[in-house]
PDB file of C-alpha atoms in Angstrom:
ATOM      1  CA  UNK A   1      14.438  -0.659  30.533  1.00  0.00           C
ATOM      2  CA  UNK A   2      16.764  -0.929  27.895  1.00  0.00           C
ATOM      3  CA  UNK A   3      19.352   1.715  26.531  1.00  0.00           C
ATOM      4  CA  UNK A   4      16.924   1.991  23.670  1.00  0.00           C
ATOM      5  CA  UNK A   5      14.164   2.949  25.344  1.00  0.00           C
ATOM      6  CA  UNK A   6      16.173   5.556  27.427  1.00  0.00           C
ATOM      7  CA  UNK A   7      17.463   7.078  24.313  1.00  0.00           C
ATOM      8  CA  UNK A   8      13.696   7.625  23.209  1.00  0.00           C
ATOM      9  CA  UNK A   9      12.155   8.662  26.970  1.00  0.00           C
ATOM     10  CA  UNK A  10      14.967  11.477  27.097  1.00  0.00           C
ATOM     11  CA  UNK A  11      14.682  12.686  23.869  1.00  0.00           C
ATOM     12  CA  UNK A  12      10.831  13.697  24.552  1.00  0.00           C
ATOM     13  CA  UNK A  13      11.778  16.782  26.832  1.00  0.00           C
ATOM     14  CA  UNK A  14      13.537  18.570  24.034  1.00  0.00           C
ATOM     15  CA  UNK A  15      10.923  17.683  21.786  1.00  0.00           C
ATOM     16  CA  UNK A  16       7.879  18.814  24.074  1.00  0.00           C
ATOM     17  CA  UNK A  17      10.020  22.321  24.947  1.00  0.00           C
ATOM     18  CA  UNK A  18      10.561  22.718  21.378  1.00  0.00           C
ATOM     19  CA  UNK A  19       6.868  22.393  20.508  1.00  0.00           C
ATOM     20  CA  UNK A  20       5.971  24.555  23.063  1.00  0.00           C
ATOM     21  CA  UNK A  21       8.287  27.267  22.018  1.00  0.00           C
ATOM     22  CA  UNK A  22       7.585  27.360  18.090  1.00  0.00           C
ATOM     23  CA  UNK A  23       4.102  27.844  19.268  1.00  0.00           C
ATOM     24  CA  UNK A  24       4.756  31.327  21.297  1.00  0.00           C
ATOM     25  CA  UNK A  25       3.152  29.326  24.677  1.00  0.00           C
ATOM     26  CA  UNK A  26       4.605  29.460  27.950  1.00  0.00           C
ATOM     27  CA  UNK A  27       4.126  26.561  30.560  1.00  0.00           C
ATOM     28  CA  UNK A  28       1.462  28.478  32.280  1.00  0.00           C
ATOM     29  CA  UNK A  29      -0.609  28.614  28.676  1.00  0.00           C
ATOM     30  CA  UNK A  30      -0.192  25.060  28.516  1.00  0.00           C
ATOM     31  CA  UNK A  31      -0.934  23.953  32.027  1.00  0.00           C
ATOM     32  CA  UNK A  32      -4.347  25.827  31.896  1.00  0.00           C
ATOM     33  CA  UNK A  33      -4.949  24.554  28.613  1.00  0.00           C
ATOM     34  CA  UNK A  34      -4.199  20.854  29.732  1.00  0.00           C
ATOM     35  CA  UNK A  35      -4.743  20.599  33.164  1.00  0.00           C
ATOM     36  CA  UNK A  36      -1.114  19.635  33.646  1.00  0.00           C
ATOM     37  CA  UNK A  37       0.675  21.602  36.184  1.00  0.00           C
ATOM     38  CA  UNK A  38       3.769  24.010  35.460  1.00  0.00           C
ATOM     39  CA  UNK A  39       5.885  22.157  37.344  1.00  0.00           C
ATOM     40  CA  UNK A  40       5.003  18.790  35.817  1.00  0.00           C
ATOM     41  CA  UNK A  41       5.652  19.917  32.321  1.00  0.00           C
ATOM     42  CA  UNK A  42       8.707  21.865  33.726  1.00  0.00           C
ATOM     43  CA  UNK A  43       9.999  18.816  34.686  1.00  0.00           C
ATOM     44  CA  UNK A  44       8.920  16.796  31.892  1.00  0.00           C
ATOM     45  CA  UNK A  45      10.747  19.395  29.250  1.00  0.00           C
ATOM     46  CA  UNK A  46      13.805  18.752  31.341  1.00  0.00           C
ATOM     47  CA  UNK A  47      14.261  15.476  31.557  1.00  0.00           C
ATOM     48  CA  UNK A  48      13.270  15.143  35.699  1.00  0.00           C
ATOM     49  CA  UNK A  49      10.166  13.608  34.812  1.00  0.00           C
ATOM     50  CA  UNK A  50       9.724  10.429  32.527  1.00  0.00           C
ATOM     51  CA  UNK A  51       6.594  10.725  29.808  1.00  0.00           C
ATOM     52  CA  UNK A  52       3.814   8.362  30.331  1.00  0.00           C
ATOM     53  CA  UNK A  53       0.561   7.983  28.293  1.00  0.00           C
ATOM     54  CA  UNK A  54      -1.552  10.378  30.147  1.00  0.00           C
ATOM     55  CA  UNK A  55       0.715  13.093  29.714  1.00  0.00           C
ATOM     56  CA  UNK A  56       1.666  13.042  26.336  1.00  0.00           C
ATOM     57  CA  UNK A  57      -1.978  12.182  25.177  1.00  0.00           C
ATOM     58  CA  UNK A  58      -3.236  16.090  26.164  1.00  0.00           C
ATOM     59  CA  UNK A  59       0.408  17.777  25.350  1.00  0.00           C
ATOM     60  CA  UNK A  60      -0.236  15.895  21.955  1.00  0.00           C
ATOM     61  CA  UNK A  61      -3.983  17.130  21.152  1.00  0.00           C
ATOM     62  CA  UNK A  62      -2.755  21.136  22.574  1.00  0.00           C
ATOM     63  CA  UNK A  63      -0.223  20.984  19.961  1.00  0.00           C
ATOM     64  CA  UNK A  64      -2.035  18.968  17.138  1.00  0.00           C
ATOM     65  CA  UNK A  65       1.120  16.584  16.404  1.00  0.00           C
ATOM     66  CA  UNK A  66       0.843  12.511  16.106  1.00  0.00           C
ATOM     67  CA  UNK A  67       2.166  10.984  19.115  1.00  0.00           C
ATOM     68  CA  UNK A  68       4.554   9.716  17.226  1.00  0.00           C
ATOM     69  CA  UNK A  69       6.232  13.004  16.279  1.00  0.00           C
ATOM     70  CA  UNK A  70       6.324  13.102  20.348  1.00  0.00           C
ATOM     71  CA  UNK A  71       8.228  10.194  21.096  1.00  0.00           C
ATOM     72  CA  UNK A  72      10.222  10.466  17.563  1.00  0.00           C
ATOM     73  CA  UNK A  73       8.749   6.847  16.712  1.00  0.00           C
ATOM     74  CA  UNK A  74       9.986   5.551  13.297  1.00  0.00           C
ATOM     75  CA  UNK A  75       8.188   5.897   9.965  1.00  0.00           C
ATOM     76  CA  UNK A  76       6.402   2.715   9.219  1.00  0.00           C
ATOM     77  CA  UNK A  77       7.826   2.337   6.034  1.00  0.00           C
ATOM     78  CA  UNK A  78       6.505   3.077   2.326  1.00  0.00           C
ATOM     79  CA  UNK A  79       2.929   3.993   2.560  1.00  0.00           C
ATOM     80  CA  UNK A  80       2.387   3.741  -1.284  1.00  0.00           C
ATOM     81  CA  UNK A  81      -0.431   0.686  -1.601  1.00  0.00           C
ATOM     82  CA  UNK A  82       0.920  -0.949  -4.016  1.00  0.00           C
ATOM     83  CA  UNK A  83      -1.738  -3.292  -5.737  1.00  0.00           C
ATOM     84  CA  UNK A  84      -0.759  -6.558  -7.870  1.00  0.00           C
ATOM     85  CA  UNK A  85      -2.390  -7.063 -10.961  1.00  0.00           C
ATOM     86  CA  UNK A  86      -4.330  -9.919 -11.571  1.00  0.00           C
ATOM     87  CA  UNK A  87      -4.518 -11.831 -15.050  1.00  0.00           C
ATOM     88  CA  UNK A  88      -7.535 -13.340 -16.287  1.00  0.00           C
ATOM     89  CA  UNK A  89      -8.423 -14.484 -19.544  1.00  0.00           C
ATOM     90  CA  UNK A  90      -5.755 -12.964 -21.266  1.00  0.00           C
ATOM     91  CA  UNK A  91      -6.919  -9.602 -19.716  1.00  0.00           C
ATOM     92  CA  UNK A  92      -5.069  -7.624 -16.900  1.00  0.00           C
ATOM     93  CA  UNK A  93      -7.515  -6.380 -14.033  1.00  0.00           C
ATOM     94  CA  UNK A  94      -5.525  -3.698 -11.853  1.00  0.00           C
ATOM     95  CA  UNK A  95      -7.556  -3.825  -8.061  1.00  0.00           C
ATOM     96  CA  UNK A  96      -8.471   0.242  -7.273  1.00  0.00           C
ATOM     97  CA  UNK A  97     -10.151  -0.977  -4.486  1.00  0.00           C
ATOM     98  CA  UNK A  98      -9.557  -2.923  -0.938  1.00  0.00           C
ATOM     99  CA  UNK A  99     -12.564  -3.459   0.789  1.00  0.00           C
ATOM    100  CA  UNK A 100     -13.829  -7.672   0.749  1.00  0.00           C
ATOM    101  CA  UNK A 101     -17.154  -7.726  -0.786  1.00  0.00           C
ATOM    102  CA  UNK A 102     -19.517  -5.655  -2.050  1.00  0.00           C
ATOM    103  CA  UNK A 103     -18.597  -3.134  -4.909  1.00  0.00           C
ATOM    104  CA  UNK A 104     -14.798  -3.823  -6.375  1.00  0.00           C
ATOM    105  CA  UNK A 105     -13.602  -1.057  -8.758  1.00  0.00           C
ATOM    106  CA  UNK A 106     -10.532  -2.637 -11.217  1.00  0.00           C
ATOM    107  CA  UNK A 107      -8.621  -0.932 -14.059  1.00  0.00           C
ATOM    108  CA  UNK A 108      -8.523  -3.527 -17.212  1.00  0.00           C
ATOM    109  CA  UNK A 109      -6.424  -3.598 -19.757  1.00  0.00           C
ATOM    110  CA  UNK A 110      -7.216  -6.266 -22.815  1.00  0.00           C
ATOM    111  CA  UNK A 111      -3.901  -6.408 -24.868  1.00  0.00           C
ATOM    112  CA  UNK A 112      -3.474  -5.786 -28.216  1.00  0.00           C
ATOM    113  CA  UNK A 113      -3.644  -8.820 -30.374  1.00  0.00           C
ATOM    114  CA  UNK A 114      -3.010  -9.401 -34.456  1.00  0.00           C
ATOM    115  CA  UNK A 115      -7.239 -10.702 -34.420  1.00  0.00           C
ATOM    116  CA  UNK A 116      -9.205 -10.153 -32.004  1.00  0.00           C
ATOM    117  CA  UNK A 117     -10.801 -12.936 -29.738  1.00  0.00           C
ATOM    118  CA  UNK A 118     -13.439 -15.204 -30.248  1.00  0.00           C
ATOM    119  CA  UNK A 119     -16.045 -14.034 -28.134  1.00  0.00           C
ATOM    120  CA  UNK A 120     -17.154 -16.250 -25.274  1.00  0.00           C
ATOM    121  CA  UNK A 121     -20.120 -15.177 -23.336  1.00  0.00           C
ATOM    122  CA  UNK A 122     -19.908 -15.651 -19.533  1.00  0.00           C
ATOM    123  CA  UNK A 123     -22.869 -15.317 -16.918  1.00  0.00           C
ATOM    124  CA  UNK A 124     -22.741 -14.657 -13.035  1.00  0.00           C
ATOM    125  CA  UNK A 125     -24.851 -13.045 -10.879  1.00  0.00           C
ATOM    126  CA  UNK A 126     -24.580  -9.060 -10.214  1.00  0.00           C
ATOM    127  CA  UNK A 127     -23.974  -5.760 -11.627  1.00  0.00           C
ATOM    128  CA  UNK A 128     -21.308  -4.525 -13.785  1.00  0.00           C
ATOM    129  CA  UNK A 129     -20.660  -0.340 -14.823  1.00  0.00           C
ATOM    130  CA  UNK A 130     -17.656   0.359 -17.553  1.00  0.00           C
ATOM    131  CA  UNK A 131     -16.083   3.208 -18.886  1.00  0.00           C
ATOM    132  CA  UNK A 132     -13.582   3.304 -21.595  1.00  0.00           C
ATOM    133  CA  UNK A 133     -10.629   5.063 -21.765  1.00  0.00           C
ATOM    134  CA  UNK A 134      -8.577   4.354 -24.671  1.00  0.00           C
ATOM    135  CA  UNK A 135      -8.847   2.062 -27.602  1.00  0.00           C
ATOM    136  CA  UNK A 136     -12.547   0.223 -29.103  1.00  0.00           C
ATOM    137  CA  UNK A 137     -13.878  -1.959 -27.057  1.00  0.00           C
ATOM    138  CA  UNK A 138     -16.512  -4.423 -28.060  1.00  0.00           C
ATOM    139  CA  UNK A 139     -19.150  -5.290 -25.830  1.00  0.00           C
ATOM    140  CA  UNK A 140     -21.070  -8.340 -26.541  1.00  0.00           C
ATOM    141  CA  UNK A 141     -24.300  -8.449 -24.048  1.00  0.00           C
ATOM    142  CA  UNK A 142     -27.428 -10.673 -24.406  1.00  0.00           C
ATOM    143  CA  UNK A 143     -28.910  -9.818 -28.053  1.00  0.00           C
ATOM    144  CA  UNK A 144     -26.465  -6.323 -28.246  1.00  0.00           C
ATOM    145  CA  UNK A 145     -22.928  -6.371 -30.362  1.00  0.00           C
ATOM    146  CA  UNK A 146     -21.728  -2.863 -29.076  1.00  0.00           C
ATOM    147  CA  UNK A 147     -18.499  -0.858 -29.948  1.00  0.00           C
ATOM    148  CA  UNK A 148     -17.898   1.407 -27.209  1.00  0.00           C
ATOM    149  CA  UNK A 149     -14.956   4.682 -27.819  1.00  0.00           C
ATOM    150  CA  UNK A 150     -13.025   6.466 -25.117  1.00  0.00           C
ATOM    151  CA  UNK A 151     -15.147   8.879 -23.162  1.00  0.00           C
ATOM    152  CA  UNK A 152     -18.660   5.780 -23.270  1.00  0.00           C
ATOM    153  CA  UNK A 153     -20.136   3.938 -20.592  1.00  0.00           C
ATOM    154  CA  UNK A 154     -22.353   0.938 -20.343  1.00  0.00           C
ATOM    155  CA  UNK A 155     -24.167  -0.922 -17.587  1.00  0.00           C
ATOM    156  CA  UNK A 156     -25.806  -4.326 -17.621  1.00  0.00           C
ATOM    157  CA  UNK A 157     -26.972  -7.065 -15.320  1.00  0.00           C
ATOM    158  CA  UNK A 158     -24.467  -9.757 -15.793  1.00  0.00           C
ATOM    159  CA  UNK A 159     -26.481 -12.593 -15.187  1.00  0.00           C
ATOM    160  CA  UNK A 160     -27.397 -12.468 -18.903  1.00  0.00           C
ATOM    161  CA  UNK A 161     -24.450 -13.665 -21.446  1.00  0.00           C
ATOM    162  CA  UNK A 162     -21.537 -10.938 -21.821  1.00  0.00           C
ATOM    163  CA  UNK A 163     -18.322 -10.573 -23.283  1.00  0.00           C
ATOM    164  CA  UNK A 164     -16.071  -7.884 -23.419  1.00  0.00           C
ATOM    165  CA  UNK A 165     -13.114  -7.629 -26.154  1.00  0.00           C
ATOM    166  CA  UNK A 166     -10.892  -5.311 -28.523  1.00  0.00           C
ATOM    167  CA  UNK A 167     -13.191  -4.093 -31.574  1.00  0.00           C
ATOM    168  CA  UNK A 168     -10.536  -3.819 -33.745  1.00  0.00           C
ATOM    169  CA  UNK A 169      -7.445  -5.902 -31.883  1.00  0.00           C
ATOM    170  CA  UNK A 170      -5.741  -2.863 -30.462  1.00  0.00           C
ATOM    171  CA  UNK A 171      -5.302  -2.425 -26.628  1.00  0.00           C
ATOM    172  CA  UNK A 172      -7.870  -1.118 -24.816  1.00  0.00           C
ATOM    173  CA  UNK A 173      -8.643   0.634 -21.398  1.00  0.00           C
ATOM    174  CA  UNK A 174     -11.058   0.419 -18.970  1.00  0.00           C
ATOM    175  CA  UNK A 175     -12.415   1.556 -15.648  1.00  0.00           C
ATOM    176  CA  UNK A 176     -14.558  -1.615 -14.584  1.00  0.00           C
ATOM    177  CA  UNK A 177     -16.603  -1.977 -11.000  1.00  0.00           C
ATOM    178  CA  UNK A 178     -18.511  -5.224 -10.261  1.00  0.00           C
ATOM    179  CA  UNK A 179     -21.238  -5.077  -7.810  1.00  0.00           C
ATOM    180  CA  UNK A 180     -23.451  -7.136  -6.540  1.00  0.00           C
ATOM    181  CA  UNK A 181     -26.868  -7.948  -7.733  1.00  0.00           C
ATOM    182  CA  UNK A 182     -29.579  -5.493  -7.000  1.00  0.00           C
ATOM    183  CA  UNK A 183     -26.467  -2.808  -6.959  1.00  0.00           C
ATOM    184  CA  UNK A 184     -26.192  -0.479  -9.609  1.00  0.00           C
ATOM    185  CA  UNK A 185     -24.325   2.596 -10.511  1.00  0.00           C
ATOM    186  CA  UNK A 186     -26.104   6.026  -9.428  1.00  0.00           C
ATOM    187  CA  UNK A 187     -25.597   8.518 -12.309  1.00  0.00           C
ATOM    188  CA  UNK A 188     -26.526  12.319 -11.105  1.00  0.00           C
ATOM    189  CA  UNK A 189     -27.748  14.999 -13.579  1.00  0.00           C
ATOM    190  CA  UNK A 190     -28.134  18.576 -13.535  1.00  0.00           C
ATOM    191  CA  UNK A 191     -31.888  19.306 -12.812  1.00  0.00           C
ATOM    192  CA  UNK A 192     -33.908  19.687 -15.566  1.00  0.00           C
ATOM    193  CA  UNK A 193     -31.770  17.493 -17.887  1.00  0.00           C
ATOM    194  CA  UNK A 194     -32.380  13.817 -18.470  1.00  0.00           C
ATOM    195  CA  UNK A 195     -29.574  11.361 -18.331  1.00  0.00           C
ATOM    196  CA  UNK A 196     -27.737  10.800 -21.862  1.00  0.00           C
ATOM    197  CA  UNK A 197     -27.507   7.140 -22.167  1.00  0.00           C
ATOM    198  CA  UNK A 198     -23.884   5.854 -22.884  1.00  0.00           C
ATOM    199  CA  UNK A 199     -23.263   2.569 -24.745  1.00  0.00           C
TER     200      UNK A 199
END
């Protein structure tokens, strides 16, 4: 074993006696309440006995810590998620979900531009749900030129032409999830009220 290791084992006694003692137990509470004798955990909390598995899983679960915090294992790092942004079409899509398949949820942002885009209808199979939350966004879908303001929402099967765009060239922001066809968005009401279409 190296020197490393032997560092970590004999740090756990201190740790476990610690625990033990913040919590107002004594080694009789715990043994009855893990099945680990007194003189086991005695031993253990002094450094006579080296920690294995199956006695730090129980000693872990009676005092509701990680087994980490037991064996003082390192942090794993940052655990911000920190998602890349993904340019399309002169459009920023920000990922707000992880999962492969199924229903992806992005953040878009179309820049501001001195005139707005030609539109250029796209098609491809599925379901799309927006919400805007700042600027004018245009919506161009089948037959339907929309401008949608902050606080709208619109859904439409994208297999028929679509095109989304600034209504007025300023920057706008949007909450965007794709699904897949035959999944659409669920939108709950209070009872007794119909749903107010948006869009």
């Amino acid at each position: 074993m190296d020197r490393e290791s032997e560092d970590v084992l004999d740090a756990v006694g201190p740790r476990l006696r610690a625990l033990r003692r913040a919590r107002g137990l004594t080694l009789a509470d715990v043994a009855a309440v893990t099945g680990v004798s007194e003189s086991t955990l005695s031993r253990l909390e002094s450094g006579r006995r080296r920690a294995s598995l199956e006695l730090l899983l129980p000693l872990a679960r009676t005092y509701n810590v990680p087994l980490d915090d037991l064996v003082g294992a390192p942090r794993t790092g940052d655990p911000r998620i920190h998602l890349k942004p993904i340019r399309r079409f002169g459009m920023v899509f920000i990922p707000l979900s992880r999962r492969p398949g199924g229903t992806q949820a992005f953040k878009m942002i179309i820049p501001a531009r001195p005139r707005p885009l030609e539109p250029t209808p796209q098609t491809h199979e599925g379901f799309e749900w927006l919400y805007v939350l700042n600027g004018r966004l245009r919506l161009l879908f089948g037959d339907h030129d929309l401008t949608l303001s902050p606080g709208e929402a619109a859904e439409f099967d994208t297999s028929l032409p679509h095109w989304l765009g600034s209504a007025d060239g300023g920057a706008v922001e949007l909450l965007i999830v794709f699904g897949p066809q035959g999944t659409r968005a669920h939108l709950r009401t209070p009872p007794g009220e119909p749903p107010s279409p948006h869009g």
